[in-house]
Amino acid sequence: MRTVLNYLTNTRGRKRLHFTDWLTYLYLLMGTAMMFGPVIWLVMSSFKPQSEILRFPPRFLPYRQETVIVEGYDTPLQLFDVVLEDGTTRRLAQVRRVGIEAQLIDPANPEEIFRVNIADRTPVESVYFGLENYQEGVESFNFWTYLRNSVVVTIAATVVTLLVNSMAAFALSKYQFRGRDTILFVTIATLMVPLSVILVPVFLVISEVGWTNNLLGVIIPGAATPTGVFLLRQYMLTIPDELLDSARIDGASEWRIYLQIILPLARPALAVLTIFSVMWRWNDFLWPLVVLSRSELFTLQVGLNSFQGELNIQWNYILAMTVLTLLPITVVFAFLQRYITTGIATTGMK
Amino acid sequence: MASIPPTAARKKIKRSVSSPADVLRLVGQFFEAVYQVFVNIIDFLMHPLQNRLGVRGMAYVFVLPNLLIFGVFILLPMLLNFYYAFTGSTNLYPADRPFVGLENLSRLFSCGNFLDPNTCEVDVFWRAVSNTGGYVIFQVTTMILMSLISALALNRKLAGQGFFRSVFFYPVLLSPVVVALIWKWILQQDGLLNALVVSLGQERVGFLLSPQWAQFWVVVISVWAQMGFYTLILLAGLQAIPSELYEAASIDGASQTQSFWRITLPLLMPTMFVVIVLSLIRAVQVFDQVFALTGGGPGTATTYMVQYIYDVGLASQTNQYGIASAASLVMAFFLLLLTAVQLRLGRNSEIT
């Protein structure tokens, strides 16, 4: 405790914590609660059985009513603490409930039946992180199909993006050729023109190419990202031209230069673009929504949205599936958060 | 390598198989060898091409795939959008669409009074426009303010800085659908927030059922989901301010408040402008999160421009492609304006 306190009150340069530092801590801790709270609430809720999901007011931890298996009864019986007429409290198993009267037995002595008012019993509960929502949700939600589609789209699109963007960036940074500046200008100008503005004609083009209801229609169109080209080009400009020239003198072809000099040297920028591309594609919603209409091709995001749009919302499954959908991104972030945050701070893109 | 005596080298080889790090190195070497073969094959295949086109010509080869995808799926649709906006009928195929001139645009703009959507022929569009306007104003101001406060807090030299920075950034990574579902679960009738409301002795509120509440929560949720991104950019801007300035100011007897107003804020302005324009551009396009959260309702309370375009052009059976494209043009005009401002600012301050 002492060391934790020392660590927290350790200032860089200044002598001791000013009251504004405490205010800052307060703000940051409140912010942490605000940012993580909703996600933690989601995760906690996803473990709750249906009865707990419907409970109002809700409780933070997932509870489950204890049950006991008694000989002579097919299903496990729910346990209650019952206040009997003589004022004693006993732990009994409920056999059936008729109106406001409950019939209970002692698991140790199943012959005797107690009849009590339902108000006189309280359920015996324990904290229980149940995986039933996940198991049943995965089946009714078609999870594996959607997951496969999302994985295919994310990986294929990232590979294509890295390839075509790095090739273009190489050409735009290391060659003088006619039309270069025009291409560069158009690239930068469309940096800000989003898909949402050209929905209708994009749909036409994709259907003319024959890619509606085809994962290619999701993978290819977004691969020529202006952001990626721009980011890689800026990085490649810092690679000295002399390296290329001496390689040419040694007889290397342009493709060899691209594959063996440029790509290895641009690794940091490629890593940043990889992280971004994975994030974009995993979370992408509008494009797959427009292109895909057959449910066996849905990605996780589109699938999740159509699942929640169904008539009666089955919250217990939806919560579990939402957790599964945000899990990969969260794991990636936990490991790479430093690269992601510094990558964004330096390139200013998302 | 040659200077290592043979016995030592042998020892090294023996050790290399036993430790996992060296296994990784072997795997790495294997992939490097595979990559070499790959490079040689490509090199062999591409040599005749380079002989024909020359070194300069290869630049076109490199830029071609990107340009092709870009041209077909971004540039061509942008041009087609004009065509759609000036042609009519419910046919998607361009050749089947008769030219109607400005009819779509004039229908969109036929309004008794532009401030009252009910007087317009295409009233939903103008409701979407006014919803978007309200959203943009509230969302951008709230978010910039929150991001600035957070960036200032994160910029103080305190322990755990990296952790807090990551925490504030985390929601940015969540997908729009996930964000919508997380909050829908909290805001629903029997949700966490209503439990809080009831515990304070109030009646339960239909947070997503009343137009005002729905609009309010859409703003709150998008601030929650996006502010981490802008906080990071502002933080980078704050860290770029040289610390000598603060030291000099404190030697001259300036208080912390004074140095905030006289040093921090003015020097942060260029970054601030970039952040404002970026967030404006994004706010105008608000769609997916809200679509998953409310579906545009209740009624049309949270129907914004992109959703209008999506509804009219793609989701409904009426196939009013012309109107949808005309609405796209109107929106593109706003965005272009904002982009022009940004490029100009970028050139002036050399920050983009």
XYZ file of C-alpha atoms in Angstrom:
702
model
C 0.000 0.000 0.000
C 2.815 2.304 0.961
C 4.627 1.689 -2.324
C 1.456 2.180 -4.343
C 0.882 5.490 -2.590
C 4.488 6.471 -3.167
C 4.182 5.574 -6.815
C 1.004 7.567 -7.268
C 2.262 10.639 -5.462
C 5.563 10.483 -7.282
C 5.839 13.653 -9.308
C 8.302 14.329 -12.031
C 10.300 17.354 -11.032
C 7.866 18.947 -8.610
C 8.191 18.497 -4.861
C 4.786 17.226 -3.852
C 1.300 16.842 -5.169
C -0.588 20.062 -5.635
C -4.347 20.031 -5.034
C -4.864 20.379 -8.796
C -3.054 17.066 -9.185
C -5.626 15.441 -6.931
C -8.398 17.031 -8.995
C -6.781 15.636 -12.118
C -6.666 12.177 -10.592
C -10.300 12.493 -9.638
C -11.214 13.453 -13.194
C -9.159 10.642 -14.687
C -10.655 8.048 -12.343
C -14.174 9.249 -13.091
C -13.323 9.134 -16.770
C -12.083 5.577 -16.379
C -15.365 4.602 -14.758
C -17.307 6.286 -17.574
C -15.258 4.691 -20.334
C -14.988 1.176 -18.928
C -18.215 1.076 -16.915
C -20.631 0.411 -19.794
C -18.395 -2.318 -21.203
C -17.984 -3.999 -17.809
C -21.737 -3.816 -17.294
C -22.206 -5.533 -20.653
C -19.746 -8.288 -19.782
C -21.324 -8.879 -16.371
C -24.823 -8.974 -17.850
C -23.782 -11.446 -20.530
C -23.295 -14.128 -17.860
C -26.765 -13.724 -16.394
C -29.520 -16.289 -16.898
C -32.776 -15.163 -18.516
C -34.502 -14.622 -15.153
C -31.746 -12.246 -14.034
C -31.764 -10.416 -17.379
C -35.427 -9.548 -16.852
C -34.961 -8.583 -13.207
C -35.589 -4.971 -12.251
C -33.720 -3.297 -10.669
C -30.759 -5.228 -12.063
C -27.824 -6.405 -9.945
C -24.175 -5.992 -10.835
C -22.973 -9.572 -10.393
C -24.596 -12.482 -12.195
C -26.503 -14.675 -9.738
C -28.004 -18.085 -10.133
C -30.494 -19.789 -7.927
C -29.077 -22.898 -6.290
C -30.739 -26.151 -7.193
C -30.657 -29.625 -5.747
C -31.363 -33.019 -7.273
C -33.800 -35.042 -5.230
C -34.579 -38.676 -5.916
C -38.008 -39.116 -7.451
C -37.958 -35.790 -9.296
C -36.781 -35.537 -12.920
C -35.581 -31.963 -12.908
C -33.331 -30.226 -10.372
C -35.370 -28.394 -7.720
C -34.833 -24.763 -6.760
C -33.657 -24.088 -3.243
C -35.333 -21.539 -0.941
C -34.825 -20.346 2.588
C -38.262 -20.672 4.130
C -39.618 -19.099 7.312
C -41.952 -21.688 8.799
C -44.995 -21.049 10.983
C -43.062 -21.762 14.153
C -40.631 -18.998 13.242
C -37.668 -21.238 12.290
C -35.884 -20.919 8.973
C -35.118 -23.981 6.900
C -33.507 -24.562 3.531
C -36.059 -26.384 1.368
C -36.480 -27.386 -2.271
C -39.566 -26.260 -4.159
C -41.609 -28.968 -5.761
C -44.352 -26.871 -7.313
C -46.072 -23.568 -6.967
C -49.835 -23.063 -7.058
C -50.918 -19.426 -7.047
C -49.491 -17.827 -3.944
C -48.839 -21.147 -2.269
C -45.558 -23.004 -2.705
C -45.010 -26.638 -1.921
C -41.545 -27.480 -0.672
C -39.698 -30.491 0.621
C -36.607 -31.077 2.664
C -34.019 -32.652 0.317
C -32.834 -34.844 3.192
C -36.330 -36.074 3.898
C -38.410 -35.855 0.691
C -41.553 -37.440 2.155
C -42.809 -34.448 4.122
C -44.332 -31.554 2.157
C -44.384 -27.997 3.498
C -46.999 -25.589 2.194
C -46.074 -21.933 2.620
C -46.996 -18.539 1.258
C -44.616 -17.509 -1.550
C -43.810 -14.325 0.371
C -42.264 -16.384 3.163
C -39.484 -17.881 1.055
C -36.363 -16.292 -0.350
C -34.328 -17.935 -3.092
C -30.878 -19.285 -2.214
C -28.507 -17.682 -4.692
C -24.837 -17.718 -5.465
C -22.656 -15.782 -7.871
C -22.306 -17.811 -11.008
C -20.676 -16.911 -14.313
C -22.752 -19.055 -16.618
C -21.684 -19.754 -20.188
C -25.147 -20.874 -21.296
C -25.822 -17.584 -23.103
C -22.636 -18.044 -25.072
C -23.263 -21.686 -25.928
C -26.892 -21.228 -26.946
C -26.263 -17.824 -28.523
C -23.525 -19.164 -30.769
C -25.994 -21.683 -32.188
C -29.039 -19.502 -32.686
C -26.964 -16.590 -33.974
C -24.987 -18.437 -36.660
C -21.903 -17.133 -34.939
C -19.334 -19.326 -36.684
C -20.549 -18.343 -40.152
C -20.412 -14.647 -39.351
C -17.055 -15.025 -37.638
C -15.626 -16.825 -40.653
C -16.889 -14.083 -42.980
C -15.465 -11.366 -40.761
C -12.104 -13.094 -40.515
C -11.941 -13.698 -44.270
C -12.858 -10.083 -45.017
C -10.451 -8.651 -42.452
C -7.433 -10.721 -43.462
C -7.960 -10.620 -47.219
C -8.744 -6.910 -47.234
C -5.715 -6.087 -45.096
C -3.377 -8.069 -47.360
C -4.800 -6.438 -50.497
C -4.709 -2.991 -48.892
C -1.088 -3.348 -47.827
C -0.070 -4.588 -51.253
C -1.788 -2.070 -53.520
C -1.244 0.872 -51.172
C 2.458 0.183 -50.760
C 2.924 -0.252 -54.512
C 1.171 3.023 -55.212
C 3.040 4.787 -52.426
C 6.322 3.498 -53.841
C 5.505 4.878 -57.271
C 4.286 8.189 -55.879
C 7.297 8.713 -53.636
C 10.219 7.404 -55.689
C 9.456 8.169 -59.330
C 8.993 11.255 -61.422
C 6.320 10.537 -63.986
C 3.649 12.353 -65.894
C 0.366 12.469 -64.002
C 1.954 11.891 -60.619
C 0.843 15.157 -59.110
C -2.683 14.741 -60.457
C -2.952 11.308 -58.868
C -1.580 12.672 -55.616
C -4.003 15.583 -55.620
C -7.033 13.413 -56.331
C -5.934 11.025 -53.593
C -5.720 13.767 -51.028
C -8.924 15.444 -52.192
C -10.939 12.247 -51.844
C -9.450 11.608 -48.417
C -12.530 13.324 -47.086
C -15.178 12.019 -49.471
C -16.804 9.185 -47.613
C -18.688 6.235 -48.933
C -21.855 7.552 -47.362
C -22.039 10.327 -49.950
C -22.010 7.993 -52.949
C -24.140 5.123 -51.694
C -26.400 4.725 -54.711
C -23.799 4.734 -57.508
C -21.477 2.501 -55.461
C -24.282 0.010 -55.218
C -24.761 0.204 -58.984
C -21.060 -0.300 -59.710
C -20.822 -3.275 -57.383
C -23.898 -4.904 -58.856
C -22.621 -4.282 -62.401
C -19.342 -5.950 -61.489
C -21.447 -8.799 -60.097
C -20.189 -8.538 -56.554
C -23.416 -8.065 -54.646
C -23.717 -10.963 -52.241
C -20.066 -11.727 -52.686
C -17.403 -11.109 -50.087
C -15.190 -9.675 -52.844
C -17.579 -6.740 -52.985
C -16.698 -5.983 -49.384
C -12.970 -6.718 -49.648
C -11.817 -5.011 -52.851
C -13.575 -1.596 -53.082
C -12.231 -0.324 -49.783
C -8.686 -1.541 -50.421
C -7.467 1.557 -52.261
C -7.548 3.688 -49.120
C -6.261 7.217 -49.710
C -5.215 7.293 -46.042
C -3.012 4.253 -46.470
C -1.370 5.568 -49.633
C -0.750 8.903 -47.988
C 0.692 7.413 -44.798
C 3.027 5.035 -46.638
C 4.138 7.666 -49.115
C 5.097 10.088 -46.360
C 7.168 7.350 -44.774
C 8.821 6.214 -47.996
C 9.896 9.765 -48.789
C 12.343 9.424 -45.870
C 14.087 6.447 -47.497
C 17.187 7.858 -49.266
C 17.170 7.636 -53.073
C 20.857 6.685 -53.066
C 19.931 3.248 -51.758
C 17.739 2.677 -54.795
C 20.304 4.039 -57.206
C 23.099 1.833 -55.925
C 20.779 -1.180 -56.127
C 20.025 -0.270 -59.752
C 23.743 -0.074 -60.487
C 24.066 -3.554 -59.035
C 21.470 -4.666 -61.570
C 18.380 -4.976 -59.378
C 15.057 -4.646 -61.159
C 12.369 -2.239 -59.932
C 10.314 -5.069 -58.502
C 13.335 -6.361 -56.589
C 13.920 -2.867 -55.207
C 10.302 -2.658 -54.131
C 10.262 -6.080 -52.507
C 13.740 -6.135 -50.995
C 14.532 -2.536 -50.116
C 11.350 -0.512 -49.834
C 9.049 -2.972 -48.101
C 11.530 -4.045 -45.379
C 12.480 -0.440 -44.680
C 8.861 0.707 -44.543
C 8.000 -1.927 -41.955
C 7.009 0.526 -39.180
C 4.548 2.331 -41.449
C 3.236 -0.959 -42.773
C 2.683 -2.115 -39.188
C 0.633 0.993 -38.411
C -1.442 0.518 -41.559
C -1.968 -3.158 -40.716
C -3.365 -2.285 -37.307
C -5.636 0.359 -38.801
C -6.829 -1.826 -41.623
C -7.702 -4.640 -39.241
C -9.653 -2.209 -37.088
C -11.476 -0.640 -40.037
C -12.464 -3.933 -41.569
C -13.442 -5.714 -38.383
C -15.695 -2.826 -37.388
C -16.942 -1.932 -40.864
C -20.715 -1.751 -41.025
C -22.113 0.437 -43.794
C -20.300 -1.162 -46.736
C -21.167 -4.793 -45.918
C -24.694 -3.622 -45.115
C -25.046 -2.239 -48.636
C -23.301 -5.076 -50.471
C -24.549 -8.166 -48.641
C -28.168 -9.190 -48.348
C -27.888 -12.956 -47.952
C -27.528 -13.761 -44.272
C -24.970 -16.554 -44.766
C -22.551 -13.899 -46.045
C -23.082 -11.411 -43.210
C -20.107 -10.235 -41.241
C -20.327 -10.158 -37.449
C -21.318 -6.492 -37.390
C -24.134 -6.814 -39.906
C -25.249 -10.086 -38.353
C -25.311 -8.584 -34.888
C -27.389 -5.665 -36.116
C -29.948 -7.850 -37.862
C -30.082 -10.126 -34.803
C -31.030 -7.230 -32.548
C -33.593 -5.992 -35.060
C -35.643 -9.175 -34.776
C -39.073 -8.874 -33.285
C -38.516 -9.809 -29.654
C -35.047 -8.944 -28.524
C -33.352 -11.904 -26.861
C -31.063 -9.849 -24.729
C -29.248 -12.744 -23.084
C -27.935 -13.975 -26.446
C -27.302 -10.521 -27.872
C -25.203 -9.508 -24.885
C -23.071 -12.639 -25.155
C -22.600 -12.157 -28.901
C -21.700 -8.501 -28.431
C -18.992 -9.528 -25.982
C -17.630 -12.050 -28.474
C -17.612 -9.393 -31.202
C -15.686 -6.837 -29.175
C -13.291 -9.411 -27.705
C -10.772 -9.663 -30.594
C -10.369 -5.889 -30.887
C -9.994 -5.588 -27.125
C -7.281 -8.260 -27.026
C -5.411 -6.643 -29.913
C -5.677 -3.293 -28.166
C -4.460 -4.683 -24.840
C -1.267 -5.865 -26.511
C -0.679 -3.089 -29.011
C -2.187 -0.091 -27.239
C 1.070 1.834 -27.162
C 1.583 1.468 -30.916
C -2.024 2.314 -31.666
C -2.161 5.435 -29.530
C 1.202 6.785 -30.682
C 0.363 5.810 -34.277
C -2.798 7.869 -34.153
C -1.178 10.781 -32.354
C 1.520 11.047 -35.023
C -0.529 10.397 -38.144
C -3.816 11.880 -37.001
C -6.006 9.373 -38.723
C -8.619 6.793 -38.026
C 31.257 -15.714 -38.141
C 34.532 -16.969 -39.556
C 36.451 -15.964 -36.458
C 34.425 -18.215 -34.166
C 36.309 -21.444 -33.434
C 34.553 -24.561 -34.725
C 33.860 -25.953 -31.228
C 32.106 -22.754 -30.151
C 30.082 -22.748 -33.321
C 29.000 -26.293 -32.706
C 28.002 -25.390 -29.150
C 25.917 -22.568 -30.499
C 24.106 -24.817 -32.906
C 23.388 -27.283 -30.124
C 21.933 -24.549 -27.938
C 19.949 -23.033 -30.749
C 17.529 -25.924 -31.009
C 16.796 -26.063 -27.317
C 15.628 -22.491 -26.615
C 12.280 -21.204 -27.919
C 13.755 -17.892 -29.001
C 16.053 -19.717 -31.374
C 13.240 -21.829 -32.718
C 11.528 -18.559 -33.547
C 14.707 -17.411 -35.255
C 14.778 -20.580 -37.326
C 11.149 -20.031 -38.329
C 12.068 -16.489 -39.247
C 14.947 -17.695 -41.383
C 12.658 -20.174 -43.058
C 10.169 -17.474 -43.992
C 12.956 -15.227 -45.165
C 14.126 -17.991 -47.499
C 10.577 -18.462 -48.788
C 10.328 -14.711 -49.334
C 13.609 -14.786 -51.275
C 12.214 -17.452 -53.596
C 9.058 -15.380 -53.998
C 11.084 -12.269 -54.816
C 13.108 -14.178 -57.396
C 9.989 -15.517 -59.086
C 8.383 -12.071 -59.259
C 11.662 -10.622 -60.460
C 11.890 -13.236 -63.200
C 8.292 -12.686 -64.304
C 8.506 -8.908 -64.298
C 11.835 -8.539 -66.040
C 10.454 -8.598 -69.600
C 7.908 -5.952 -68.554
C 10.613 -3.639 -67.292
C 12.676 -4.206 -70.425
C 9.731 -3.006 -72.503
C 8.533 -0.120 -70.357
C 11.790 1.116 -68.915
C 12.364 2.218 -65.316
C 9.992 5.205 -65.605
C 7.253 3.079 -67.069
C 7.325 0.766 -64.101
C 5.942 3.575 -61.971
C 2.646 3.232 -63.850
C 2.646 -0.506 -63.201
C 3.073 0.090 -59.489
C 0.382 2.709 -59.263
C -2.067 0.818 -61.488
C -3.814 -1.627 -59.102
C -4.529 1.062 -56.554
C -5.643 3.474 -59.252
C -7.904 0.876 -60.827
C -9.715 0.051 -57.580
C -9.853 3.694 -56.653
C -11.162 4.732 -60.050
C -13.828 2.058 -60.345
C -15.149 2.129 -56.781
C -14.657 5.720 -55.672
C -14.082 8.056 -58.600
C -16.572 6.503 -61.009
C -19.380 6.427 -58.407
C -18.657 10.074 -57.621
C -19.194 10.997 -61.259
C -22.183 8.677 -61.587
C -23.729 10.382 -58.620
C -24.149 13.543 -60.710
C -25.745 11.506 -63.455
C -28.231 9.999 -61.032
C -29.061 13.353 -59.531
C -30.035 14.772 -62.913
C -31.960 11.764 -64.231
C -35.289 10.351 -63.160
C -37.341 7.140 -62.945
C -36.916 4.164 -60.642
C -34.429 2.278 -62.843
C -31.002 1.633 -61.392
C -29.334 0.985 -64.754
C -28.014 4.357 -66.061
C -29.070 3.894 -69.701
C -32.713 3.471 -68.680
C -32.861 6.766 -66.873
C -34.295 9.775 -68.722
C -32.660 13.141 -68.231
C -34.771 15.376 -66.008
C -32.403 18.258 -65.396
C -32.832 20.001 -62.104
C -36.131 18.315 -61.261
C -34.755 16.198 -58.411
C -32.925 19.111 -56.868
C -35.850 21.476 -57.240
C -38.181 18.918 -55.682
C -35.757 18.626 -52.804
C -35.635 22.386 -52.449
C -39.337 23.162 -52.910
C -40.122 24.499 -49.507
C -42.597 27.058 -48.224
C -40.260 27.947 -45.424
C -36.858 26.339 -45.076
C -36.968 26.532 -41.282
C -40.144 24.469 -41.101
C -39.759 20.993 -42.639
C -43.537 20.498 -42.721
C -43.874 23.055 -45.501
C -41.476 21.157 -47.779
C -42.451 18.680 -50.447
C -39.770 16.228 -49.318
C -40.308 16.918 -45.649
C -38.283 13.961 -44.313
C -35.167 15.250 -46.023
C -35.450 18.628 -44.354
C -36.215 17.004 -41.046
C -33.031 14.981 -41.549
C -31.150 18.171 -42.398
C -32.364 19.970 -39.292
C -31.688 16.906 -37.137
C -28.181 16.733 -38.549
C -27.663 20.451 -37.915
C -28.690 20.119 -34.291
C -26.605 17.020 -33.848
C -23.510 18.610 -35.380
C -23.711 21.682 -33.162
C -24.227 19.830 -29.884
C -21.998 16.887 -30.616
C -18.992 18.849 -31.841
C -19.057 21.451 -29.054
C -19.494 18.865 -26.306
C -16.864 16.587 -27.743
C -14.243 19.273 -28.321
C -14.742 20.566 -24.799
C -14.507 17.110 -23.239
C -11.507 16.186 -25.396
C -9.702 19.374 -24.441
C -10.290 18.839 -20.722
C -9.189 15.217 -21.013
C -6.101 16.104 -23.037
C -5.116 18.737 -20.456
C -5.609 16.221 -17.650
C -3.582 13.595 -19.492
C -0.834 16.105 -20.248
C -0.071 16.650 -16.562
C 2.986 14.724 -15.556
C 1.306 12.181 -13.317
C 1.853 8.499 -12.701
C -0.314 6.124 -14.710
C -0.514 8.523 -17.650
C -0.135 5.799 -20.281
C -2.830 3.719 -18.658
C -5.340 6.571 -18.545
C -4.568 7.517 -22.132
C -5.405 3.997 -23.243
C -8.563 3.941 -21.159
C -9.882 7.119 -22.760
C -9.052 5.773 -26.178
C -10.567 2.324 -25.771
C -14.178 3.084 -26.889
C -12.851 4.470 -30.189
C -11.983 0.929 -31.200
C -15.444 -0.483 -30.637
C -17.616 -0.965 -33.676
C -20.713 1.209 -34.118
C -23.011 -1.765 -33.659
C -21.266 -2.842 -30.458
C -21.416 0.703 -29.079
C -25.097 0.918 -29.923
C -25.887 -2.381 -28.235
C -23.882 -1.577 -25.101
C -25.896 1.591 -24.639
C -29.213 0.184 -25.724
C -28.823 -2.330 -22.916
C -28.167 0.442 -20.408
C -30.947 2.717 -21.671
C -33.729 0.172 -22.106
C -36.873 0.259 -19.955
C -35.522 -2.186 -17.354
C -31.950 -1.059 -17.768
C -29.245 0.196 -15.465
C -30.065 3.862 -15.923
C -33.732 3.420 -15.199
C -32.780 1.519 -12.043
C -30.878 4.642 -11.014
C -33.846 6.847 -11.897
C -36.230 4.676 -9.857
C -33.857 4.570 -6.887
C -34.021 8.373 -6.874
C -37.786 8.098 -6.545
C -38.688 9.037 -10.100
C -40.780 7.306 -12.732
C -39.030 5.175 -15.338
C -38.098 7.058 -18.504
C -38.334 5.741 -22.057
C -34.927 7.044 -23.008
C -35.098 5.823 -26.586
C -38.837 6.300 -26.935
C -39.072 10.047 -26.471
C -37.693 12.167 -29.346
C -35.812 14.626 -27.115
C -34.224 11.934 -24.977
C -33.257 9.895 -28.031
C -31.573 12.910 -29.625
C -29.807 13.648 -26.350
C -28.475 10.128 -25.958
C -27.329 9.901 -29.548
C -25.079 12.898 -28.849
C -23.837 11.521 -25.523
C -23.057 8.122 -26.975
C -21.175 9.459 -29.964
C -19.131 11.717 -27.680
C -18.393 8.677 -25.519
C -17.339 6.638 -28.520
C -15.257 9.233 -30.353
C -13.714 11.643 -27.875
C -10.674 9.436 -27.210
C -9.519 9.945 -30.767
C -9.625 13.734 -30.594
C -8.161 13.675 -27.092
C -5.111 11.908 -28.494
C -4.626 14.433 -31.275
C -5.006 17.351 -28.871
C -2.610 15.642 -26.470
C -0.028 15.369 -29.242
C -0.550 19.082 -29.895
C -0.052 19.904 -26.213
C 3.120 17.859 -26.028
C 4.528 19.681 -29.017
C 4.516 22.961 -27.078
C 8.101 23.523 -25.919
C 8.433 23.347 -22.125
C 10.932 26.243 -22.150
C 8.012 28.596 -22.752
C 6.367 27.539 -19.496
C 9.638 27.766 -17.618
C 10.272 31.254 -18.933
C 6.726 32.270 -18.036
C 7.046 30.976 -14.480
C 10.361 32.796 -14.057
C 8.596 35.951 -15.138
C 6.030 35.278 -12.403
C 3.111 34.124 -14.537
C 0.497 32.022 -12.770
C -0.689 28.674 -14.122
C -3.961 30.211 -15.278
C -2.097 32.955 -17.093
C 0.193 30.547 -18.892
C -2.815 28.473 -19.907
C -4.568 31.438 -21.568
C -1.428 33.044 -22.950
C 0.676 30.034 -23.968
C -1.242 26.770 -24.073
C -4.398 27.889 -25.800
C -2.865 30.083 -28.536
C -0.238 27.489 -29.401
C -2.832 24.728 -29.435
C -5.042 26.606 -31.881
C -3.711 25.030 -35.109
C -4.299 21.530 -33.742
C -7.629 22.699 -32.422
C -8.777 23.829 -35.859
C -7.811 20.520 -37.407
C -9.713 18.682 -34.694
C -12.770 20.876 -35.144
C -12.888 20.405 -38.905
C -12.256 16.657 -38.681
C -15.001 16.220 -36.123
C -17.390 18.404 -38.137
C -16.822 16.296 -41.233
C -17.480 13.197 -39.209
C -20.531 14.602 -37.463
C -22.221 15.527 -40.742
C -21.967 11.877 -41.753
C -23.479 10.460 -38.580
C -25.196 7.191 -39.399
C -24.176 3.689 -38.363
C -24.197 4.017 -34.585
C -27.561 5.709 -34.602
C -28.950 3.301 -37.170
C -28.111 0.394 -34.866
C -29.308 2.232 -31.749
C -32.637 3.754 -32.754
C -33.119 2.905 -36.424
C -33.771 6.629 -36.934
C -36.684 6.771 -34.521
C -38.776 7.436 -32.633
C -40.556 8.698 -35.737
C -37.869 10.623 -37.573
C -36.284 12.159 -34.458
C -32.877 10.614 -35.084
C -33.001 10.278 -38.866
C -29.914 12.054 -40.188
C -28.869 12.837 -43.742
C -26.963 9.653 -44.518
C -29.775 7.549 -43.214
C -32.209 9.486 -45.363
C -30.068 8.708 -48.415
C -29.815 5.068 -47.400
C -33.542 4.769 -46.721
C -34.692 6.475 -49.890
C -32.074 5.054 -52.232
C -31.400 1.554 -51.035
C -33.572 0.335 -48.192
C -37.046 1.223 -49.404
C -38.867 -0.356 -52.319
C -39.606 3.007 -53.913
C -36.152 3.174 -55.552
C -35.964 6.959 -55.645
C -32.355 6.952 -56.765
C -32.596 10.440 -58.210
C -33.736 12.039 -54.971
C -31.182 10.057 -52.966
C -28.361 11.185 -55.254
C -29.534 14.769 -55.183
C -29.474 14.603 -51.385
C -25.968 13.135 -51.658
C -24.922 16.122 -53.741
C -26.203 18.529 -51.118
C -24.258 16.689 -48.461
C -21.135 16.419 -50.594
C -21.295 20.164 -51.044
C -21.162 20.716 -47.275
C -18.328 18.236 -46.906
C -16.354 19.762 -49.737
C -16.703 23.134 -48.083
C -15.336 21.729 -44.835
C -12.525 19.909 -46.626
C -11.535 23.088 -48.437
C -11.363 24.883 -45.105
C -9.223 22.094 -43.721
C -6.808 21.981 -46.653
C -6.452 25.738 -46.436
C -5.794 25.648 -42.712
C -3.412 22.764 -43.262
C -1.436 24.781 -45.764
C -1.382 27.863 -43.560
C -0.308 26.167 -40.371
C 1.525 23.264 -41.994
C -0.370 20.848 -39.798
C -2.504 18.135 -41.255
